[in-house]
Short mmCIF file of C-alpha atoms (C1' of nucleotides) in Angstrom, two decimals:
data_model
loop_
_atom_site.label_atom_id
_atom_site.label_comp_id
_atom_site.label_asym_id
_atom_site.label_seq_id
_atom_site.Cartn_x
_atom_site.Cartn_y
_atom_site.Cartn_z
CA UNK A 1 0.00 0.00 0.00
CA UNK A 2 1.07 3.33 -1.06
CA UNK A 3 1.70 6.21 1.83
CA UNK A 4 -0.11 9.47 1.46
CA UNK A 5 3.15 11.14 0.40
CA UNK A 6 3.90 8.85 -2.33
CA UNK A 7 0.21 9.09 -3.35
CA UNK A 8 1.02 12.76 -3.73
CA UNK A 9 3.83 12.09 -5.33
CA UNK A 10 2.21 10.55 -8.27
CA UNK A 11 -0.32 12.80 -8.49
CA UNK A 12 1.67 15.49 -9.11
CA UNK A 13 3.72 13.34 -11.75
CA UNK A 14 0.55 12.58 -13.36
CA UNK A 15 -0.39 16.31 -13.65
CA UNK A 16 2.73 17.08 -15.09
CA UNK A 17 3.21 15.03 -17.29
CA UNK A 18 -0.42 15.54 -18.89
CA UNK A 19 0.57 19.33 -18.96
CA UNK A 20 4.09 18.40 -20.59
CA UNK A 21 4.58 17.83 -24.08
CA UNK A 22 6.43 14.23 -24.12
CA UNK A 23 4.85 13.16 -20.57
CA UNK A 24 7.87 14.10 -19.08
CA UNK A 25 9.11 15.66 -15.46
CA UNK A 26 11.82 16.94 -14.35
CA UNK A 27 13.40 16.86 -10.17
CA UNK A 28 12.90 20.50 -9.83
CA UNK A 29 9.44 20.64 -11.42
CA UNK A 30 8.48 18.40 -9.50
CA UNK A 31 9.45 19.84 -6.25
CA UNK A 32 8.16 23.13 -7.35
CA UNK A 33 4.75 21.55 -7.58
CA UNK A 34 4.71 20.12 -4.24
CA UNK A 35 6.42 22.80 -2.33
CA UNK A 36 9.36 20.39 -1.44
CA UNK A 37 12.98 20.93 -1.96
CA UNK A 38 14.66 19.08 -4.74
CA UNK A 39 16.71 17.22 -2.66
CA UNK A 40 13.72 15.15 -0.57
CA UNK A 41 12.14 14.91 -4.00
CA UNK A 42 15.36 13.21 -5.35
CA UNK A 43 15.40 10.44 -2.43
CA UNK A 44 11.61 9.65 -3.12
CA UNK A 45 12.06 8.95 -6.46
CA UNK A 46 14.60 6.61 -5.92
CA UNK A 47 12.01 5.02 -3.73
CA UNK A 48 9.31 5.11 -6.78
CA UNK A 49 11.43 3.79 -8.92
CA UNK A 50 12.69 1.03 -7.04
CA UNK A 51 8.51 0.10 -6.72
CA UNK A 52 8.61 0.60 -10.23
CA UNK A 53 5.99 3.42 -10.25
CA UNK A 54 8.24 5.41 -12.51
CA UNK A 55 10.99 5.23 -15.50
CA UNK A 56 14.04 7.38 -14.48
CA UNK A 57 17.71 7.69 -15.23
CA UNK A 58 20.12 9.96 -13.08
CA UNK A 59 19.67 13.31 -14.05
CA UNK A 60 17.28 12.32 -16.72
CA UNK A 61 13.80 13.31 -17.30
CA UNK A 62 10.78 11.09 -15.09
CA UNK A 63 7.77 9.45 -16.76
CA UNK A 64 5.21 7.40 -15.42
CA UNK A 65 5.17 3.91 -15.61
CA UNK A 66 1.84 2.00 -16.64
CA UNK A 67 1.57 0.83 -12.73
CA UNK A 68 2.17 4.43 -11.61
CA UNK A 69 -0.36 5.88 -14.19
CA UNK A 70 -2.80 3.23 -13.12
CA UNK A 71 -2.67 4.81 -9.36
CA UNK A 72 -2.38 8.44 -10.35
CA UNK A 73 -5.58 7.63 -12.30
CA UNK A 74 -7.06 6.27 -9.39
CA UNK A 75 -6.08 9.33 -6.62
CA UNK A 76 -7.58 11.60 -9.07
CA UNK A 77 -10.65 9.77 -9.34
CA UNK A 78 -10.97 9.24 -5.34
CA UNK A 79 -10.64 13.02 -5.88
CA UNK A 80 -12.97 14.04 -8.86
CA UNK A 81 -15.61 12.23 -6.66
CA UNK A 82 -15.11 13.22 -3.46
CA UNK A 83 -15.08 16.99 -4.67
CA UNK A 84 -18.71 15.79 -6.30
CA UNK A 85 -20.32 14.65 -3.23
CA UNK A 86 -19.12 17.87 -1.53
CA UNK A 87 -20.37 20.25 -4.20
CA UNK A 88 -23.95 18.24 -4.99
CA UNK A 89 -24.60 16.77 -1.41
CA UNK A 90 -23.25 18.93 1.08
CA UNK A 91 -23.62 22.33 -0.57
CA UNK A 92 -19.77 23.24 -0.64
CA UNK A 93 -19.03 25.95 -2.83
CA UNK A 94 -16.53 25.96 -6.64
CA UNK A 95 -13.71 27.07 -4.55
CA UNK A 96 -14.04 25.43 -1.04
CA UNK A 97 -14.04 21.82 -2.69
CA UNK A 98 -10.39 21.13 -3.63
CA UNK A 99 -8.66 21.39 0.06
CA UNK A 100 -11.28 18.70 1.77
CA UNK A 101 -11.18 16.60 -1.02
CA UNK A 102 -7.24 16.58 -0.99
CA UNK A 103 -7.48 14.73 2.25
CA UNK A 104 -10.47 12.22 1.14
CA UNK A 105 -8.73 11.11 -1.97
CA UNK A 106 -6.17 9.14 0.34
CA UNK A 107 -8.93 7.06 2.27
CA UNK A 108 -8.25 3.46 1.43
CA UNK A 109 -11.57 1.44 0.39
CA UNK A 110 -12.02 0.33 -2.73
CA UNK A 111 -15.82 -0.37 -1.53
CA UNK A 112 -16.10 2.97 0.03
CA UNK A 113 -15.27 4.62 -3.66
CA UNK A 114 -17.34 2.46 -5.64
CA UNK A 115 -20.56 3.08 -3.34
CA UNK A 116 -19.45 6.97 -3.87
CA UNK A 117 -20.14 6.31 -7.00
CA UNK A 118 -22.74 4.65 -7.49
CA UNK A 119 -24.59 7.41 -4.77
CA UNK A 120 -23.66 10.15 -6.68
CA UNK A 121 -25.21 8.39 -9.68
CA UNK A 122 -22.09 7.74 -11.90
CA UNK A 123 -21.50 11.34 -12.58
CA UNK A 124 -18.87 12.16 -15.46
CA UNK A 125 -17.56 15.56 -14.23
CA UNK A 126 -16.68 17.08 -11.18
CA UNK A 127 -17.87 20.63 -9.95
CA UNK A 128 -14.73 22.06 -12.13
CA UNK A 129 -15.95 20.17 -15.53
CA UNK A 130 -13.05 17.87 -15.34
CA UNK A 131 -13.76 14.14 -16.38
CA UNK A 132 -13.96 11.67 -14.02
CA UNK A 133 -12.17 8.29 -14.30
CA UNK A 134 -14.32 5.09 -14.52
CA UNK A 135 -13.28 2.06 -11.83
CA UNK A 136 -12.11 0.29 -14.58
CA UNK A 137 -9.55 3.22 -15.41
CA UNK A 138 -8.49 6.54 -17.30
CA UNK A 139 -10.93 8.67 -19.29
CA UNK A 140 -9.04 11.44 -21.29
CA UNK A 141 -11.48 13.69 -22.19
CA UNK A 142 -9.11 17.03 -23.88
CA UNK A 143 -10.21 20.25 -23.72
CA UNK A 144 -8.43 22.13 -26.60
CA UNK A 145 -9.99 25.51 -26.48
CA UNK A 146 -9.54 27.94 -23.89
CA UNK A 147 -10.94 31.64 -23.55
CA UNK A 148 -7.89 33.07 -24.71
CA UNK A 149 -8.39 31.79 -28.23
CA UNK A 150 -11.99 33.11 -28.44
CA UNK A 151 -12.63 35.53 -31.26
CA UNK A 152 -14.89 38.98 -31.38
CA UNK A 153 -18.30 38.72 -31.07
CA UNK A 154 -19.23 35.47 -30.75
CA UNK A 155 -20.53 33.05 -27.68
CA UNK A 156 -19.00 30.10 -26.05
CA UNK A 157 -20.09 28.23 -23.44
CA UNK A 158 -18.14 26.88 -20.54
CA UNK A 159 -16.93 23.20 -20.01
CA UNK A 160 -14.18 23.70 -17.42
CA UNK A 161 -11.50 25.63 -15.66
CA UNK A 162 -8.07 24.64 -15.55
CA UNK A 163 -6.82 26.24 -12.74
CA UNK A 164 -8.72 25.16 -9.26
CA UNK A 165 -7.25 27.69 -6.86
CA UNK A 166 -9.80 29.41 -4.44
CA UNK A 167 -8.65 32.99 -5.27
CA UNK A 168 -9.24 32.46 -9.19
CA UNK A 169 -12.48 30.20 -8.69
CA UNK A 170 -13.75 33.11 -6.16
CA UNK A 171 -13.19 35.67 -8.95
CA UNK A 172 -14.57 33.33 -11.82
CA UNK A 173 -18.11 33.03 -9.06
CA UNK A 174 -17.52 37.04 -9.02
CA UNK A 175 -17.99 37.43 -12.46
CA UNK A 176 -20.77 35.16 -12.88
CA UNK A 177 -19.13 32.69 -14.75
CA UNK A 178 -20.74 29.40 -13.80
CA UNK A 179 -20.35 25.09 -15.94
CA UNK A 180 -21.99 25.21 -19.06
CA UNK A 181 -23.11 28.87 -18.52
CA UNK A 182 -22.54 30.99 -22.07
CA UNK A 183 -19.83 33.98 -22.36
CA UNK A 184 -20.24 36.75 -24.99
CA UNK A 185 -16.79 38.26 -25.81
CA UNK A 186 -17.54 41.80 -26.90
CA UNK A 187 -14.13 42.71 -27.52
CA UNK A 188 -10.34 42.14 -27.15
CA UNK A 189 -7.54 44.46 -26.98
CA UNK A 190 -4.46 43.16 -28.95
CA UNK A 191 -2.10 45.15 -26.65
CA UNK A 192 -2.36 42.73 -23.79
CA UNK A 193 -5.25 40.64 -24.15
CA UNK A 194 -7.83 42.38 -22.05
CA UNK A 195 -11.25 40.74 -22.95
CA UNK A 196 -14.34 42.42 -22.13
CA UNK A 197 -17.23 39.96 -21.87
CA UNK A 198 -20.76 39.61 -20.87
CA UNK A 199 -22.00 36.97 -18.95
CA UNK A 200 -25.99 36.34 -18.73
CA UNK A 201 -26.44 40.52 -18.96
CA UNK A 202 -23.07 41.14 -16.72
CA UNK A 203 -20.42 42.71 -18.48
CA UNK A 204 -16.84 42.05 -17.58
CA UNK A 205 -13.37 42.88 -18.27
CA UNK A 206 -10.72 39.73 -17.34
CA UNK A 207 -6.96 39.48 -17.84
CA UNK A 208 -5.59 37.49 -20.61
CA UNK A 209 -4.14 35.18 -17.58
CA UNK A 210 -7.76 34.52 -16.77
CA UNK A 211 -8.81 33.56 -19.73
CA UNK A 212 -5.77 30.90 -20.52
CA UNK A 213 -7.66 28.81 -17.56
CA UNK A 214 -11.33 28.96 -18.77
CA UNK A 215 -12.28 26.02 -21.15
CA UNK A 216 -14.81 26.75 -24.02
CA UNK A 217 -16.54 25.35 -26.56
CA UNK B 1 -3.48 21.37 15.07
CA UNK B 2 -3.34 17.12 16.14
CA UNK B 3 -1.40 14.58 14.21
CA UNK B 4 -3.44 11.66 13.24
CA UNK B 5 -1.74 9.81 15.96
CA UNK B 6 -2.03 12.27 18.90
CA UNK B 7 -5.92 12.22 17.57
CA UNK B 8 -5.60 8.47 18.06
CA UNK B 9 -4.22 8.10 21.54
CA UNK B 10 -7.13 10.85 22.82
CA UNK B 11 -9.68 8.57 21.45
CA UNK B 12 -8.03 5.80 22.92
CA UNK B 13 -7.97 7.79 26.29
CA UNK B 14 -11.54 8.60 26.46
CA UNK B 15 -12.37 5.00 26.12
CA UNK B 16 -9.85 3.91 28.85
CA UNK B 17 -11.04 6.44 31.21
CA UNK B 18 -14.84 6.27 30.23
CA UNK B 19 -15.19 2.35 31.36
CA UNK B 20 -12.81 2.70 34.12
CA UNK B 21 -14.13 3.64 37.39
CA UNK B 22 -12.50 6.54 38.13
CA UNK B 23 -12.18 8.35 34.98
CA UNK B 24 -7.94 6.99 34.83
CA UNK B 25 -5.55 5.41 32.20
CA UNK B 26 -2.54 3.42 32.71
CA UNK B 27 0.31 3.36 30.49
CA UNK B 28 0.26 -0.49 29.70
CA UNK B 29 -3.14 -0.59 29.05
CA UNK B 30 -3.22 2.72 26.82
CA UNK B 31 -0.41 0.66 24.86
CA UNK B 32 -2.36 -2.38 24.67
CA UNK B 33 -5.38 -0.54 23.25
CA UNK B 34 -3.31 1.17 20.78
CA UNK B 35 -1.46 -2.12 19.92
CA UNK B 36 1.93 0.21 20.53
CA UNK B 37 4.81 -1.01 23.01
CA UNK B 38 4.26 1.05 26.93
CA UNK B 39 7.97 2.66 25.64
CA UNK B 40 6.45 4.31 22.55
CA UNK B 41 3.38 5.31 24.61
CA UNK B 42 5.32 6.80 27.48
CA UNK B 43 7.02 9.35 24.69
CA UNK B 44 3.59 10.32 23.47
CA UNK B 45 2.18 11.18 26.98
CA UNK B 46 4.80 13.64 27.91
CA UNK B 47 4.18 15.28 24.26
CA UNK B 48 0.03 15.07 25.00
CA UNK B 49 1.05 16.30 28.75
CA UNK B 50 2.85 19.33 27.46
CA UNK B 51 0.43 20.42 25.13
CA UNK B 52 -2.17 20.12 27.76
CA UNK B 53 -4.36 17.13 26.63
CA UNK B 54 -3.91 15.05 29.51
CA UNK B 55 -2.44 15.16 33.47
CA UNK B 56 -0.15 12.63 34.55
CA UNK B 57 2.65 12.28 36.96
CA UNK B 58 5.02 10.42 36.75
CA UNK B 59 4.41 6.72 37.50
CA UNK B 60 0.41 8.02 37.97
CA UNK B 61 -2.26 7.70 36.59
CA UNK B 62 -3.44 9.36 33.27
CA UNK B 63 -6.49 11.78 33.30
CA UNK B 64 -8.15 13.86 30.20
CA UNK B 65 -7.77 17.26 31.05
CA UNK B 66 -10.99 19.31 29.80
CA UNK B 67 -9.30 20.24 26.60
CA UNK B 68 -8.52 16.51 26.05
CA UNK B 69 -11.79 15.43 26.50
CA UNK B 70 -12.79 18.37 24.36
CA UNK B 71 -10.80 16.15 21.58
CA UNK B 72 -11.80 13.35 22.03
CA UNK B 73 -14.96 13.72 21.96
CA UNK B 74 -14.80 15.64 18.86
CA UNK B 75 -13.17 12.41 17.26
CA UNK B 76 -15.48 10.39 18.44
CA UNK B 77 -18.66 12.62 16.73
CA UNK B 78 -16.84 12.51 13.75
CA UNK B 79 -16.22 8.91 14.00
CA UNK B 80 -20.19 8.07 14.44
CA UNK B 81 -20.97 10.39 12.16
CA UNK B 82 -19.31 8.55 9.07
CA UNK B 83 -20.13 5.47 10.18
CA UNK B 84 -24.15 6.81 9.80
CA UNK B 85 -23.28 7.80 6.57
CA UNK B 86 -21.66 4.59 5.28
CA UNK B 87 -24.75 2.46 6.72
CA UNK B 88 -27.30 4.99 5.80
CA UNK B 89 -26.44 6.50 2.17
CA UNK B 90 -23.85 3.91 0.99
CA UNK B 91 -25.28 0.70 2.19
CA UNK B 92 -22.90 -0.85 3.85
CA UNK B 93 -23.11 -3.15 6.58
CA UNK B 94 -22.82 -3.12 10.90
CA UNK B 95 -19.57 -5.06 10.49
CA UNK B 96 -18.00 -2.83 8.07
CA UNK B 97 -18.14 0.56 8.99
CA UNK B 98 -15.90 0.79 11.77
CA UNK B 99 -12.66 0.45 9.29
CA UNK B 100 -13.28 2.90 7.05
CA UNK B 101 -14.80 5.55 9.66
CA UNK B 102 -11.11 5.07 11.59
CA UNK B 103 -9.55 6.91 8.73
CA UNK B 104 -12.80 9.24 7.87
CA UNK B 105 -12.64 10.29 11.52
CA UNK B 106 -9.22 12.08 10.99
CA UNK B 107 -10.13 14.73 7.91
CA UNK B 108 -9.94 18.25 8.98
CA UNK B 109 -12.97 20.25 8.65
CA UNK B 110 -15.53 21.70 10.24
CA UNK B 111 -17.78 22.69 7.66
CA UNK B 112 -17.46 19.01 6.74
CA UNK B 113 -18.46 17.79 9.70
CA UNK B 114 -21.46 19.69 10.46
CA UNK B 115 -22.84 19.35 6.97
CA UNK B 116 -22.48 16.01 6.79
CA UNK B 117 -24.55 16.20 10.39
CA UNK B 118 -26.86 18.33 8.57
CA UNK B 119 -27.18 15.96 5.60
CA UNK B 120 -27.94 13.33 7.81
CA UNK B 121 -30.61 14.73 9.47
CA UNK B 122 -29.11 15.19 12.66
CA UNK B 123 -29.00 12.03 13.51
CA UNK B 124 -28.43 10.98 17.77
CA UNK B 125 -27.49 7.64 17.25
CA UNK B 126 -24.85 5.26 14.68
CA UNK B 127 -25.52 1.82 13.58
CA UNK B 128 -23.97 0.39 16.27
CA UNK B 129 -26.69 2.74 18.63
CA UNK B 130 -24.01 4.40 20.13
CA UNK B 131 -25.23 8.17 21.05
CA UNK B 132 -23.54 11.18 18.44
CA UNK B 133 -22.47 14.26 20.57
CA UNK B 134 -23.54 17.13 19.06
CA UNK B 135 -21.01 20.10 17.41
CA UNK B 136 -21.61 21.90 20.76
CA UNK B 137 -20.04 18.74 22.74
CA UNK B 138 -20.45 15.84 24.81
CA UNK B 139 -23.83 13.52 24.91
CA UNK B 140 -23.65 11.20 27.24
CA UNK B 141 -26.62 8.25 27.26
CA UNK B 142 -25.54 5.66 29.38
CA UNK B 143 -26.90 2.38 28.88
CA UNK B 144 -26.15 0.08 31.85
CA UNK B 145 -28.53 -3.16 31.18
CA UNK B 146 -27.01 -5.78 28.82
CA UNK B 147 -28.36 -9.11 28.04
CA UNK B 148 -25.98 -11.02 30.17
CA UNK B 149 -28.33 -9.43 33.07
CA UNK B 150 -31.93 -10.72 31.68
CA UNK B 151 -34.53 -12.80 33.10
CA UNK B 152 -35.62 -16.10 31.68
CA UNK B 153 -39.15 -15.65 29.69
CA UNK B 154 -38.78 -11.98 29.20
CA UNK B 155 -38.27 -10.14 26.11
CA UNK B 156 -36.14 -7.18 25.93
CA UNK B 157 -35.42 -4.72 23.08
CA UNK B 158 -32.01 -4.33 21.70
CA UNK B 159 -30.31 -0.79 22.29
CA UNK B 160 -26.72 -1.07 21.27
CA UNK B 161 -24.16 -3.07 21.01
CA UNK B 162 -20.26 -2.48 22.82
CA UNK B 163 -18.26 -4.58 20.92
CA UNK B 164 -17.37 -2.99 17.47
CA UNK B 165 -15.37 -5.54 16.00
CA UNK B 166 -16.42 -7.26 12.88
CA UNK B 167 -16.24 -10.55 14.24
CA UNK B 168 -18.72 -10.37 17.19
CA UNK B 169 -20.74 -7.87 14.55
CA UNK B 170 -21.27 -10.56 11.95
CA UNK B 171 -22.03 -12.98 15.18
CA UNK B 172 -24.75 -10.58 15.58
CA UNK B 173 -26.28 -10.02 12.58
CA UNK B 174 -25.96 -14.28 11.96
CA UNK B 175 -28.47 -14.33 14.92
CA UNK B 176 -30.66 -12.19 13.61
CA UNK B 177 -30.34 -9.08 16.09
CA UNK B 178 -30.52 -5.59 14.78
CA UNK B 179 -30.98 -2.28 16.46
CA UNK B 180 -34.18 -2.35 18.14
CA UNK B 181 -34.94 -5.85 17.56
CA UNK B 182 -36.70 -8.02 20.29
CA UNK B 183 -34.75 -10.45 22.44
CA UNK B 184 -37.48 -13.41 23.97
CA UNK B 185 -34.90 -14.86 26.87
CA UNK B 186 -35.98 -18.52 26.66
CA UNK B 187 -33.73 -20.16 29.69
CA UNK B 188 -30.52 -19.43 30.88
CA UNK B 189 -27.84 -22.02 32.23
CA UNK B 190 -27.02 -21.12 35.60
CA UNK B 191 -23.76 -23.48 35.15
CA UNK B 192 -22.25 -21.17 32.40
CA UNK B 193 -24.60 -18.63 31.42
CA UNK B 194 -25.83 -19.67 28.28
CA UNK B 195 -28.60 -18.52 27.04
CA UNK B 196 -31.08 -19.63 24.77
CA UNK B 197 -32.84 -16.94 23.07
CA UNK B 198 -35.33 -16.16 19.88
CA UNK B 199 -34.88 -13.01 17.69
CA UNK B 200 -38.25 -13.03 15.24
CA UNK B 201 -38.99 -16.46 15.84
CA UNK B 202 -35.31 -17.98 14.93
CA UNK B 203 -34.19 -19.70 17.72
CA UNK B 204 -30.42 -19.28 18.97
CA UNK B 205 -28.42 -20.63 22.14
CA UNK B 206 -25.54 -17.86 22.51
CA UNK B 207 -22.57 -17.62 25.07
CA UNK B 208 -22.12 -15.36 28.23
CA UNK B 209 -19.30 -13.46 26.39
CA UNK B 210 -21.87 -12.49 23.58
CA UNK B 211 -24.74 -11.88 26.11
CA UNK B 212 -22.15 -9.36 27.80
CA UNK B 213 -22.01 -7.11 24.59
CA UNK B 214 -25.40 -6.30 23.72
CA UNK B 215 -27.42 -3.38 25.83
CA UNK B 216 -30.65 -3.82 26.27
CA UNK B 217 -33.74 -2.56 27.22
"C1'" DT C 1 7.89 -7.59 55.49
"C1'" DA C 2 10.66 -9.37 52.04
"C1'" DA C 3 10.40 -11.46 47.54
"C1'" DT C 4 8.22 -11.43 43.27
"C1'" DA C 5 5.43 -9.63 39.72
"C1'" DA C 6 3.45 -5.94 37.23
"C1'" DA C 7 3.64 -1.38 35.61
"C1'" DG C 8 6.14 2.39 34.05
"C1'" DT C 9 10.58 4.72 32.49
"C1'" DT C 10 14.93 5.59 30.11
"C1'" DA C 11 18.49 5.04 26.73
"C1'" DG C 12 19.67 4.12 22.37
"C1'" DG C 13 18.28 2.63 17.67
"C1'" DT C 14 15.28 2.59 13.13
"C1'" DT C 15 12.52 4.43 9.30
"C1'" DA C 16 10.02 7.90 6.52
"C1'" DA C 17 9.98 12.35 5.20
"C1'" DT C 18 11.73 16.47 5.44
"C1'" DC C 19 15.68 20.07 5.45
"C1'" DT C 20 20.48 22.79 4.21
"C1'" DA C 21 24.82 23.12 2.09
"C1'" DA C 22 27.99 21.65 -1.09
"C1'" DC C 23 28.84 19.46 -5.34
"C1'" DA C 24 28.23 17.56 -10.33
"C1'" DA C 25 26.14 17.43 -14.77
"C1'" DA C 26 23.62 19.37 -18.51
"C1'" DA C 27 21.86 23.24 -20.96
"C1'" DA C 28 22.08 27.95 -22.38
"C1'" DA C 29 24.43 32.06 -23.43
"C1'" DT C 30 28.16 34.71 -24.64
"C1'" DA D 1 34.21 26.61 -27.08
"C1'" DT D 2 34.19 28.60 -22.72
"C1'" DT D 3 31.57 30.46 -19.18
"C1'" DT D 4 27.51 30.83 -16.74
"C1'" DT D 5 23.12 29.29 -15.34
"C1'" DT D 6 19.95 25.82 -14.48
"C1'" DT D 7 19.03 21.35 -13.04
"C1'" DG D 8 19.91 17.43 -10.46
"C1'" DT D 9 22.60 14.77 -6.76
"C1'" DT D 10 24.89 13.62 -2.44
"C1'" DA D 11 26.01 13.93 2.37
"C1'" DG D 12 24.69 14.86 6.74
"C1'" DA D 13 21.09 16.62 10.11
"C1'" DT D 14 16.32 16.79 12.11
"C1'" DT D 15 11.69 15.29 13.69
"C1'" DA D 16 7.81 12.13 14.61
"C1'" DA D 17 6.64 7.78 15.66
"C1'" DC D 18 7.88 3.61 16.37
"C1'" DC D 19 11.04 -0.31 18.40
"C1'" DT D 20 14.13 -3.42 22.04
"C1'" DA D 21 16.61 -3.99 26.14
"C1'" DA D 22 17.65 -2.66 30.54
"C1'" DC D 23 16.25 -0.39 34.48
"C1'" DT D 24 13.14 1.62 38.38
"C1'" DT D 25 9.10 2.13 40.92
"C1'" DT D 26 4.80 0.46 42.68
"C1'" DA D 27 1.75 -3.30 43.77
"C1'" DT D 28 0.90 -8.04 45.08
"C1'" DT D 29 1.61 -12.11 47.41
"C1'" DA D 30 3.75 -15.60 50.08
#
DNA sequence: TAATAAAGTTAGGTTAATCTAACAAAAAAT
DNA sequence: ATTTTTTGTTAGATTAACCTAACTTTATTA
């Protein structure tokens, strides 16, 4: 059985290399993204390694191995669902979701999860639009299009968010943007890629950082 | 805030000093009901002593200060609470909830916790009919009659149960008794207390041992 | 009450997960 | 093609939570 650190551990590997081009991840990445110092990060993956959750040379790049992608797959589903229950059942807001749920996902009961499940009635997103896995494994579900690439004058509608922080899901709430709600860009200045848009009769003007983390369609 | 483990040995404590007569702990047995060595224990209470969870002298007794109790009992609402929900919402059984509420017990959050109370209805008892303090504190319904002190030819409703452990749970449920079932007492053996006993019209002879866990009324 | 047993303590050691500081290798820039 | 910067590694230390073995205190019993 995997400790809740190592869980993290590939987690974070998992995320990475998703967000990476070849599915690679590098020592100090790595750290970075779990607010550890290279060095402890260094020792564990010697440890992962050695369990042969990952693929890893000295001072070459990490990837995932088929074992370790089969329980990153699985944290983030204890995750997507947890985050579910406390958004549909217990009334938790967009933003106060991801910090309980990053103590749920690493309850061990493989009954416990599938019961979740089933409760919850099988759902396919979470409350941030992302897919969530099946027991039997991964669903890759890509979101291509983000805000930033919208164009004048036309709609989109919202599938997800990339970014789950509380201080950028508090200001997407703020400015009304909601899943599958519809966002009218009026217009966008080339200089730095201000947008102003409208959301159901509420105009807005967002950053162009904002808008790399909304998902559209 | 408590380590998963100093949460563990005030749960532990409240037990110890809850069926003992005068409220006290001993080292060995706090060990024992931890299933840690009286040298690892011994560390631990000078850690719980300084932070003001429990008084002890040396080679004394142990006692819950207020704050400890405070704790404890806060573990132990959280504990009951999860185990409602798994029996309730998720179906599963008397015998297996215990398990998986010892790790639910130890997630950090408030707003958890009393939503989930909420969700449940506010509910005063678990599965196992054990009493669920409330977020302002401690409940205390003492039961004090338990089978092993019935008459022959009298029947008795079930109330709780004080052993938790899947074994003597699945004993239990093999029988036939539930929460709030009726007990008829057919005889008793005065030699070695057995007792033979009917549960919806399903006759069972069961041991003194047995008779000693289940509270009645 | 003295001997024995039980309960509790201390000292020293282990492992997992973290750190800092110093070093080595690889990549980027001049 | 050197130098510099970035990235990754190693060595040694720390803390929490555990252990064993040896010891001390308290309680029990002969």
């Amino acid at each position: 059985m995997l400790s809740q650190t190592e869980e993290n551990y590939l987690k974070a590997l998992l995320k990475i290399t998703l967000d990476n081009e070849h599915g690679e991840a590098g020592t100090n990445e790595l750290a970075a993204s779990l607010s550890l110092k290279p060095a402890t990060v260094n020792d564990m993956l010697k440890k992962l390694k050695e369990k042969q959750f990952i693929a890893y040379e000295k001072y070459g790049k990490i990837t995932l191995t088929a074992l370790g992608k089969k329980y990153g797959w699985g944290i983030v589903r204890k995750h997507r669902l947890w985050e579910t229950f406390l958004f549909e059942k217990l009334d938790f807001s967009w933003d106060e979701v991801h910090e309980v749920a990053e103590q749920l996902e690493h309850i061990q009961s493989v009954k416990l999860i599938d019961k979740l499940d089933q409760f919850l009635g099988y759902p396919s997103f979470d409350p941030h639009g992302d897919p969530i896995p099946t027991h039997k494994g991964v669903v890759k579900i890509q979101y291509k299009k983000l805000l930033v690439d919208a164009q004048e004058n036309e709609t989109y509608k919202v599938l997800a968010v990339k970014d789950n922080s509380s201080a950028f899901l508090q200001y997407v709430a703020k400015v009304g943007i909601q899943l599958n709600c519809h966002i009218k860009v009026k217009s966008i200045q080339t200089f730095d890629g201000m947008m102003h848009i409208e959301v159901d009769g509420k105009k807005s003007t967002v950053s162009q950082k904002f808008a790399q983390n909304i998902f559209i369609e």
